[in-house]
PDB file of C-alpha atoms and ligand atoms in Angstrom:
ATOM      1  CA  UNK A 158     156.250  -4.031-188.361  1.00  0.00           C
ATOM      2  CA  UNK A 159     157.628  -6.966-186.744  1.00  0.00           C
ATOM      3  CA  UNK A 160     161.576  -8.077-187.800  1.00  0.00           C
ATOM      4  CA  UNK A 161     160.575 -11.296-189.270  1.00  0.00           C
ATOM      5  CA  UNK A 162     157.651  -9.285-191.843  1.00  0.00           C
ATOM      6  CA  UNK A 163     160.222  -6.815-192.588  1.00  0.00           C
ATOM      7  CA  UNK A 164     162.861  -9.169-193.336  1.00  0.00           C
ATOM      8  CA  UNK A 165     160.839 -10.957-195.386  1.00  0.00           C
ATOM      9  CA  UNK A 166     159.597  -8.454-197.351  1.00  0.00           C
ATOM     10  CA  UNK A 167     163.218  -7.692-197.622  1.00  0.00           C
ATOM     11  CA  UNK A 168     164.191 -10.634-199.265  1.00  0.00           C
ATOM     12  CA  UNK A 169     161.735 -11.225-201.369  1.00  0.00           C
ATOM     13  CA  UNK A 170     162.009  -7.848-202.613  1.00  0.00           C
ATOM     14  CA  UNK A 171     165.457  -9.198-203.884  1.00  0.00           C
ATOM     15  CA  UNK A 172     163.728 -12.329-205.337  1.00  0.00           C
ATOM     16  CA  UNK A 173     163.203 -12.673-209.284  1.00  0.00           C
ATOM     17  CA  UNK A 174     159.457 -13.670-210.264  1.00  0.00           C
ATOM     18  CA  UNK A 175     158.849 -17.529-210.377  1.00  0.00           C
ATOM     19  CA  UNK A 176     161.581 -18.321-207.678  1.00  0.00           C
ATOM     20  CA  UNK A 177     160.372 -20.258-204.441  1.00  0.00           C
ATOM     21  CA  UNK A 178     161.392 -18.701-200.791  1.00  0.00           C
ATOM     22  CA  UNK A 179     161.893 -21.544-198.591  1.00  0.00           C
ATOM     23  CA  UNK A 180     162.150 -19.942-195.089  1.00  0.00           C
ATOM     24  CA  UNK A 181     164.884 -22.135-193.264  1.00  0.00           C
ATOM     25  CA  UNK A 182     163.446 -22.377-189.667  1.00  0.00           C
ATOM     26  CA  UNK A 183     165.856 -24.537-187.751  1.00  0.00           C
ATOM     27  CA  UNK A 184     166.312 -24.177-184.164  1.00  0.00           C
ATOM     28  CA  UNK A 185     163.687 -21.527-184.539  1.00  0.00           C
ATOM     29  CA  UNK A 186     160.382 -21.695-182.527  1.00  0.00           C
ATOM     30  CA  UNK A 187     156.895 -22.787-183.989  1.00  0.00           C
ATOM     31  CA  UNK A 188     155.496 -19.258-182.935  1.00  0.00           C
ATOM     32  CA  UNK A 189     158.595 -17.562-185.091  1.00  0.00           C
ATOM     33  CA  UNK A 190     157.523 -19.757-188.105  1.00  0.00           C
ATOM     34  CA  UNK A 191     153.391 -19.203-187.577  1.00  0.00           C
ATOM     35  CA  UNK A 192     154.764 -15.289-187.883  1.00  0.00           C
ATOM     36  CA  UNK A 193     156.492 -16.266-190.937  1.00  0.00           C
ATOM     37  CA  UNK A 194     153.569 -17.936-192.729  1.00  0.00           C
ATOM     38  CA  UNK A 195     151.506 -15.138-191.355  1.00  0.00           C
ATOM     39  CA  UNK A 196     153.439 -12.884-193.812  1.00  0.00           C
ATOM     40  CA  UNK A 197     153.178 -15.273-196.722  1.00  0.00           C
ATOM     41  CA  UNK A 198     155.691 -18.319-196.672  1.00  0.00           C
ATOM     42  CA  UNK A 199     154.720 -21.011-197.828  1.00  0.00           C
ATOM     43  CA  UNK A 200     157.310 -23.191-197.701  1.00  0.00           C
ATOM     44  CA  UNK A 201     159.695 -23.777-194.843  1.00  0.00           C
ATOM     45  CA  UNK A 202     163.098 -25.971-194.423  1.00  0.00           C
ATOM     46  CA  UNK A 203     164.360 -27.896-191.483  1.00  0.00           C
ATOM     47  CA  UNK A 204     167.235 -29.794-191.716  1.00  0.00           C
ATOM     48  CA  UNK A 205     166.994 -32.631-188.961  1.00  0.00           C
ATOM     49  CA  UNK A 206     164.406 -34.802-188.937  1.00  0.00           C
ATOM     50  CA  UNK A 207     164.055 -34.313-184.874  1.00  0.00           C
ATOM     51  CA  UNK A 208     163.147 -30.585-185.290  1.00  0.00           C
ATOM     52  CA  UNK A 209     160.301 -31.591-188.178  1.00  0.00           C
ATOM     53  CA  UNK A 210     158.816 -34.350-185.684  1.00  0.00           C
ATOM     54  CA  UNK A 211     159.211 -31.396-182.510  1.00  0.00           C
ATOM     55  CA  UNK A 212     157.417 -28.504-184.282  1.00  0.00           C
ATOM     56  CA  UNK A 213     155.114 -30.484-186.751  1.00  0.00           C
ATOM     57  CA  UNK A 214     152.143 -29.914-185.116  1.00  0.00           C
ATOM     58  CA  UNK A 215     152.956 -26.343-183.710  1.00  0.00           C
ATOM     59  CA  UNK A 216     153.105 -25.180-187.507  1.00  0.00           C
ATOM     60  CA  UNK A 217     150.301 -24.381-188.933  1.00  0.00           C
ATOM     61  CA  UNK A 218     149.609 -26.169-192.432  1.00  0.00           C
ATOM     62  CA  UNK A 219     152.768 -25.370-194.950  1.00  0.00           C
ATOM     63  CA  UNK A 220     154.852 -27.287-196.913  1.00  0.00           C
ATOM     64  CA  UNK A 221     157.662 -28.740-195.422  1.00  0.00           C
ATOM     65  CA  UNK A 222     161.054 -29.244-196.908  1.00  0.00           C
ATOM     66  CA  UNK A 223     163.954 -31.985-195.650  1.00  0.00           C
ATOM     67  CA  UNK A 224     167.228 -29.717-196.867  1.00  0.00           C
ATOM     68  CA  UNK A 225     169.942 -31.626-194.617  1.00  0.00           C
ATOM     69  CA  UNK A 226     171.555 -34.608-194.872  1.00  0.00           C
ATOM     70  CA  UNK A 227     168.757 -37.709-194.144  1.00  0.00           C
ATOM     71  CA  UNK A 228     169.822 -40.914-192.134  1.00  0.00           C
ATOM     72  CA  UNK A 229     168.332 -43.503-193.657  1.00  0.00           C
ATOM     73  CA  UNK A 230     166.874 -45.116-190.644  1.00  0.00           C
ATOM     74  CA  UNK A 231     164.875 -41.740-190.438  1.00  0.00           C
ATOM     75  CA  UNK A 232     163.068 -41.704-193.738  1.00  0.00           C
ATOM     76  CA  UNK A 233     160.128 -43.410-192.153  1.00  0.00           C
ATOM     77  CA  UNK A 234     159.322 -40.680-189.931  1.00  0.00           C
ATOM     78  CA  UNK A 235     159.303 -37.845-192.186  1.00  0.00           C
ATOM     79  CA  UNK A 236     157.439 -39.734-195.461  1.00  0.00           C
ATOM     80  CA  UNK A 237     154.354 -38.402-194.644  1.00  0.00           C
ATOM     81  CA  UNK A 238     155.082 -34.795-193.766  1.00  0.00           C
ATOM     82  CA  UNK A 239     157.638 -33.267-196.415  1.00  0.00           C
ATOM     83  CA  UNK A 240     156.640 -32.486-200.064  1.00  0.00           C
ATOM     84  CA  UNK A 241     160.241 -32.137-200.761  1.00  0.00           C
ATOM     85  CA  UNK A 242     163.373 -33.952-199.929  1.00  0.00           C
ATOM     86  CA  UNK A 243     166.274 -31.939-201.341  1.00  0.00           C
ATOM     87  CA  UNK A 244     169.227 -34.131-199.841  1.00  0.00           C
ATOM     88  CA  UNK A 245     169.332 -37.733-201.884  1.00  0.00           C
ATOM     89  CA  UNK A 246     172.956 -38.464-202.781  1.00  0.00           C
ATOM     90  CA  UNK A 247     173.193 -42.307-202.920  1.00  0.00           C
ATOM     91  CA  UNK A 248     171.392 -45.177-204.211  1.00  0.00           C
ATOM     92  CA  UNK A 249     170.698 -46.509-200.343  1.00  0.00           C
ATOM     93  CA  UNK A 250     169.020 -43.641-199.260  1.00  0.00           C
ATOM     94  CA  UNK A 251     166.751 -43.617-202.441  1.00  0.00           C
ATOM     95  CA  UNK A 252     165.868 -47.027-202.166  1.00  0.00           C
ATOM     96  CA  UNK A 253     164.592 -46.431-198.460  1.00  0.00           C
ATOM     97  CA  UNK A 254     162.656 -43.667-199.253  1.00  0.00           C
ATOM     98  CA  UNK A 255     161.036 -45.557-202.682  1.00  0.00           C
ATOM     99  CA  UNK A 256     160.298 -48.148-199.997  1.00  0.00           C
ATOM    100  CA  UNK A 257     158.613 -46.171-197.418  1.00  0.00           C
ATOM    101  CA  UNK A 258     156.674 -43.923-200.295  1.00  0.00           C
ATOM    102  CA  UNK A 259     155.281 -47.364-201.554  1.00  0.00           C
ATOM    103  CA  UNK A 260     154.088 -48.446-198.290  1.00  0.00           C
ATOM    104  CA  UNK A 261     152.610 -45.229-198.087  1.00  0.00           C
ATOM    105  CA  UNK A 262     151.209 -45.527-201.484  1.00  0.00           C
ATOM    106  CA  UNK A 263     152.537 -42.148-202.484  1.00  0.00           C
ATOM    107  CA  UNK A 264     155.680 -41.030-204.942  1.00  0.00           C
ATOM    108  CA  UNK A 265     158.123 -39.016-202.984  1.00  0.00           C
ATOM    109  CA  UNK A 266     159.662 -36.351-204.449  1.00  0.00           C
ATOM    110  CA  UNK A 267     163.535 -35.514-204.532  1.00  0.00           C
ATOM    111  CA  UNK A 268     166.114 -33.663-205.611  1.00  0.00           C
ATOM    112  CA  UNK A 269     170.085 -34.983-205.911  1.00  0.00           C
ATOM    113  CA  UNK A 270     172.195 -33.065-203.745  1.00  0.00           C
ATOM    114  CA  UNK A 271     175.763 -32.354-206.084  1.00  0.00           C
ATOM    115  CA  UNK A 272     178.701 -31.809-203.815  1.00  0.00           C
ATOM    116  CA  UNK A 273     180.233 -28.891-206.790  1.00  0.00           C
ATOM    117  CA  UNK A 274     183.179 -28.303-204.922  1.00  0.00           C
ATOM    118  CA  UNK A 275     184.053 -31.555-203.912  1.00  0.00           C
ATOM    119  CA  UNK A 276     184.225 -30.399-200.203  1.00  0.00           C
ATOM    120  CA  UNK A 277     185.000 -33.312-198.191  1.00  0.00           C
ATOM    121  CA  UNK A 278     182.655 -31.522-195.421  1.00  0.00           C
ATOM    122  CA  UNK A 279     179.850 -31.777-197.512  1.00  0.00           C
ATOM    123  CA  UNK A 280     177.102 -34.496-198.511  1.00  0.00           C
ATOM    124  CA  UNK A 281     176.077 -34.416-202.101  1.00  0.00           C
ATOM    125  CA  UNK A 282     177.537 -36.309-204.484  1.00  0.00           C
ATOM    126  CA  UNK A 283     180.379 -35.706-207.055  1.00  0.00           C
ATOM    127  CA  UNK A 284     178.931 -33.925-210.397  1.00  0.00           C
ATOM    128  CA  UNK A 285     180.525 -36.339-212.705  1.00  0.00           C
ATOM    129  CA  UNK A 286     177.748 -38.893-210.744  1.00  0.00           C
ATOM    130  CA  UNK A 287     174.752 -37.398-211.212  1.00  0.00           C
ATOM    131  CA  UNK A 288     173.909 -38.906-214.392  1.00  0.00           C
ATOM    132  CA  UNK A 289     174.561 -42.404-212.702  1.00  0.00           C
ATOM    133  CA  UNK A 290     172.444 -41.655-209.630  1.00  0.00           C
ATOM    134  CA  UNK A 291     170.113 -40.521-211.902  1.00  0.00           C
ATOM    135  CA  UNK A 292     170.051 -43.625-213.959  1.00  0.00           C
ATOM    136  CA  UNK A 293     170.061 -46.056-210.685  1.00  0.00           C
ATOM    137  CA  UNK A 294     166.958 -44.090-208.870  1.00  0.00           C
ATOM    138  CA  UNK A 295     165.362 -44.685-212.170  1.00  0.00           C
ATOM    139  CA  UNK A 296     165.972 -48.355-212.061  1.00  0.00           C
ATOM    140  CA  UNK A 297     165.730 -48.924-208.672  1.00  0.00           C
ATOM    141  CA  UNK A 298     163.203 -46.733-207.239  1.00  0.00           C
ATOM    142  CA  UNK A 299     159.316 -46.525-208.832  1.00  0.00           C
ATOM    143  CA  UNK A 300     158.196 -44.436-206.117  1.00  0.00           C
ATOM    144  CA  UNK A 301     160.474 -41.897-206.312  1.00  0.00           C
ATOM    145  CA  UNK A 302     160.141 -38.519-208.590  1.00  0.00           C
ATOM    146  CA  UNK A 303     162.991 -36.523-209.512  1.00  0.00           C
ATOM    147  CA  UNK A 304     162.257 -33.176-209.486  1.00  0.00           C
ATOM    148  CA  UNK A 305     165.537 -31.562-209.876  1.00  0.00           C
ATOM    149  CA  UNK A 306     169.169 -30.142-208.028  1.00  0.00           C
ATOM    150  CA  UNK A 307     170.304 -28.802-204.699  1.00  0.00           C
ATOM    151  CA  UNK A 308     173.941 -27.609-203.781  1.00  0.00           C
ATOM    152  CA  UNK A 309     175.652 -25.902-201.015  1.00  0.00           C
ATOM    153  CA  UNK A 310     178.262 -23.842-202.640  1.00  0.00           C
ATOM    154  CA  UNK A 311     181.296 -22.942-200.047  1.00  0.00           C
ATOM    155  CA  UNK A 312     181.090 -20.240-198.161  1.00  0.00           C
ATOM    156  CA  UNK A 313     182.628 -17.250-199.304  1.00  0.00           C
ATOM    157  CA  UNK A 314     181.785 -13.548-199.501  1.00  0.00           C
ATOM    158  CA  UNK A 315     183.341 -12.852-202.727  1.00  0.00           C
ATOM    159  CA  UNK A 316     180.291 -13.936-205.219  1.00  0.00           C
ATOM    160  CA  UNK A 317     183.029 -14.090-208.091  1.00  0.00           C
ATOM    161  CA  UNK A 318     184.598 -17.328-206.297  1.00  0.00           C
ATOM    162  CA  UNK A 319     181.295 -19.293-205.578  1.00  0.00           C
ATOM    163  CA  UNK A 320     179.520 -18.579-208.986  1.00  0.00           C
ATOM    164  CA  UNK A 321     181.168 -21.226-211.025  1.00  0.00           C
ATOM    165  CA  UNK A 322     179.917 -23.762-208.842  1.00  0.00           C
ATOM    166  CA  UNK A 323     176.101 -22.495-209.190  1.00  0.00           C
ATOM    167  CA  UNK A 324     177.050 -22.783-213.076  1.00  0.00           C
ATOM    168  CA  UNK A 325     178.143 -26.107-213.217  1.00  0.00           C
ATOM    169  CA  UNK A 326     175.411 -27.522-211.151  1.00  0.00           C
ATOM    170  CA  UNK A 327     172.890 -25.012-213.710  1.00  0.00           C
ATOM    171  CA  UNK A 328     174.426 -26.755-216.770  1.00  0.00           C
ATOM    172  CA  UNK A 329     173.685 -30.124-215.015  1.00  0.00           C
ATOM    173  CA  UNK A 330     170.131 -29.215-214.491  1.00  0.00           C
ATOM    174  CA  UNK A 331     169.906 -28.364-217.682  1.00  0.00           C
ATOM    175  CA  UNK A 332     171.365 -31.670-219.267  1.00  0.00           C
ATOM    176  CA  UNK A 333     169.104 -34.111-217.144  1.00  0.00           C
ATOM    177  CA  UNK A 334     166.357 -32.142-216.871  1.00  0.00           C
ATOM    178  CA  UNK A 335     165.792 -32.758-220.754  1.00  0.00           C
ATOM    179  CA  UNK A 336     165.695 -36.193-219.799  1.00  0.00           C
ATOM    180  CA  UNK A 337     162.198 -37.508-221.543  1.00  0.00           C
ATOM    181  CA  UNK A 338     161.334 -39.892-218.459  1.00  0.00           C
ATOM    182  CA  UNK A 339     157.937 -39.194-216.525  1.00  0.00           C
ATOM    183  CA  UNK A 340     159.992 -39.722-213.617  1.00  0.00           C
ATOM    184  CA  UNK A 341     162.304 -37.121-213.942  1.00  0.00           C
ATOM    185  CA  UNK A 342     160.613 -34.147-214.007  1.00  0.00           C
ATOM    186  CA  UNK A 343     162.949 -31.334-212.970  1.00  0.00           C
ATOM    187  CA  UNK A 344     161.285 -28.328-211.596  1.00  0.00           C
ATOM    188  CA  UNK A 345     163.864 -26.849-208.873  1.00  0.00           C
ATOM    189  CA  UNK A 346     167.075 -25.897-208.834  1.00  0.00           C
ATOM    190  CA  UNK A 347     167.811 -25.255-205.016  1.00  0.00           C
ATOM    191  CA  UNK A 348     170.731 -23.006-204.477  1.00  0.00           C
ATOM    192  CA  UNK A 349     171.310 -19.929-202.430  1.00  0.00           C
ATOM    193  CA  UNK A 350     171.088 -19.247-198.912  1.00  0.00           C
ATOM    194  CA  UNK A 351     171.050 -15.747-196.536  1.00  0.00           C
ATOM    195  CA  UNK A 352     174.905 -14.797-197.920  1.00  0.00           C
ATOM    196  CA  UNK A 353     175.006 -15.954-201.582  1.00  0.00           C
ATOM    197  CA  UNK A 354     171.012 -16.711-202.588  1.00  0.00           C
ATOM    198  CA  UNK A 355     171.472 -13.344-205.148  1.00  0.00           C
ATOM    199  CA  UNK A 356     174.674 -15.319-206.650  1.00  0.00           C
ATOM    200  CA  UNK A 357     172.699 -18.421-207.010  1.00  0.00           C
ATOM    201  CA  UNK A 358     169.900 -17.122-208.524  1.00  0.00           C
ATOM    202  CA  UNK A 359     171.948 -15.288-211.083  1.00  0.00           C
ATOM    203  CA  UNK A 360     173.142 -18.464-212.062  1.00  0.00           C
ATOM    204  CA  UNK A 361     169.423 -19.430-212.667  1.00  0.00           C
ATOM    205  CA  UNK A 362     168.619 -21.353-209.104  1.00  0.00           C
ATOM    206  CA  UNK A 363     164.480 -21.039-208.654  1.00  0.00           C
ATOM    207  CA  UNK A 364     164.517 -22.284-205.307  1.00  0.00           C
ATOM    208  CA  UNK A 365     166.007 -20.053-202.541  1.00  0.00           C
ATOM    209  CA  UNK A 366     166.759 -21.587-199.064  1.00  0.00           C
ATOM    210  CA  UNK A 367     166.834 -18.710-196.656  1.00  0.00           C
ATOM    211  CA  UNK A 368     166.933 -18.836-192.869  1.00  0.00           C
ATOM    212  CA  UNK A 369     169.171 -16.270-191.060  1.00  0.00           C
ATOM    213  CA  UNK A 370     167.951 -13.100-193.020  1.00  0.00           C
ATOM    214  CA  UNK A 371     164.698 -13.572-192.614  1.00  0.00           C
ATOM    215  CA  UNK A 372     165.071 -14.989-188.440  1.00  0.00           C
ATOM    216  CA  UNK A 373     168.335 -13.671-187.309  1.00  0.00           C
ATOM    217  CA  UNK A 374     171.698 -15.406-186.260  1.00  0.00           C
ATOM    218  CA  UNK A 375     170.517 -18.979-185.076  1.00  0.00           C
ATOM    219  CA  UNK A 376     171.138 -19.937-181.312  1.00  0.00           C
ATOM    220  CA  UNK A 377     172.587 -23.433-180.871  1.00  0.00           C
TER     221      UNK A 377
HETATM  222  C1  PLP B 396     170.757 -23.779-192.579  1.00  0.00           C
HETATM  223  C2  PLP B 396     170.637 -24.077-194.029  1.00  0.00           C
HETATM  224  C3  PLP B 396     170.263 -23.078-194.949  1.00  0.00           C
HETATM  225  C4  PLP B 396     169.982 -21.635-194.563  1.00  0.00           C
HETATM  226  O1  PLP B 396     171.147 -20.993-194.145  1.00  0.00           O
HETATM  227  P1  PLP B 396     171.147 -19.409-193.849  1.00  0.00           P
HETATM  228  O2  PLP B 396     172.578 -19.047-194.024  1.00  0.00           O
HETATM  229  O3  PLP B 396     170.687 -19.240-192.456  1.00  0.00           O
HETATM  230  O4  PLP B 396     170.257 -18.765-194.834  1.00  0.00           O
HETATM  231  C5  PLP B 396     170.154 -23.432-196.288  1.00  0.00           C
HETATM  232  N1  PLP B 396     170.387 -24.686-196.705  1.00  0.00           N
HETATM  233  C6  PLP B 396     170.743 -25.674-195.860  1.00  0.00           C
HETATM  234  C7  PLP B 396     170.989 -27.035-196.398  1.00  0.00           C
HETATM  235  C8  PLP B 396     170.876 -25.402-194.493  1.00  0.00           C
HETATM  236  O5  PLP B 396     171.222 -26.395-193.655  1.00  0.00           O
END
């Protein structure tokens, strides 16, 4: 059995039922992500919009995800080829991508990116936001779905330090997804990667974004 199958198997062995792998693939080869579907995936994440454009027609058909932070003089190349963009935390960047959904008479779908730990290396926004991004997008944007939360917790090894951030994003999830507005429509919480995706999805994340277990150490 090749690495990839076995780490795969591997991880999802580790999954609960009803929570989505999305196999991170960046910087990793459109013959390494064919194996990957090959086994199953369904879903893979790339982070710059560069690598999408690169490997998009390498790959055969999956669903893509955008999962890193989105420029938004870039939207207009990816519109058409993610189901998913996990990384909206401002008003600008939603209004770009309502605009270039419209002219491609589709509704994109999102999820806010909350910054838990108020790490000034992160994107995402501040929690105490949320509801007001929430509320402009909604305004603003007719195009645009929300479909639920990501977050990047800080890295740590000790699962005990990291878990109340997965909680408070969970208890925002919970709050807005209750929202009764067609367009919010909350269906993932994206949390978790290769070093704390069992931590996350303790703390109820259904969405798993996993790259270096299943393809190894990345090479920049
Ligand atoms: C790279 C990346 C991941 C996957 O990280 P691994 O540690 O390799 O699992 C998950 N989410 C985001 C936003 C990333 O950029």
């Amino acid at each position: 059995m090749s690495d990839i199958k076995r780490n795969i198997e591997a991880v999802r062995s580790n999954l609960k039922e009803d929570v989505l792998l999305v196999a991170v693939t960046k910087t990793h080869s459109p013959d390494e992500i064919n194996e990957a579907i090959d086994c199953g995936v369904t879903d893979i994440g790339e982070n710059k919009v560069q690598e999408i454009l690169d490997k998009y027609d390498k790959v055969k058909p999956v669903r893509w995800h955008m999962i890193g932070h989105l420029q938004t003089n870039k939207v207009k190349y990816i519109i058409d080829k993610v189901v998913l963009i996990h990384s909206v935390d401002s008003l600008k960047l939603a209004k770009e991508i309502n605009k270039r959904a419209a002219a491609a008479g589709k509704i994109m779908d999102i999820l806010i990116q909350v910054n838990a730990a108020h790490e000034e290396s992160k994107w995402g926004i501040d929690p105490a936001l949320t509801g007001d991004l929430i509320g402009e997008i909604l305004e603003n944007c007719p195009n645009v779905r929300i479909k639920g939360l990501m977050s990047v917790a800080p890295y740590s090894d000790d699962p005990d330090e990291i878990r109340p951030y997965f909680a408070e994003v969970r208890k925002l999830y919970d709050k807005y997804g209750a929202m009764e507005n067609e367009m919010v429509d909350f269906e993932y919480l994206s949390m978790g990667m290769t070093h704390d995706y069992i931590t996350a999805m303790e703390e109820g994340s259904n969405l798993v974004r996993v790259g270096t277990a299943i393809f190894g150490a990345r090479v920049y």
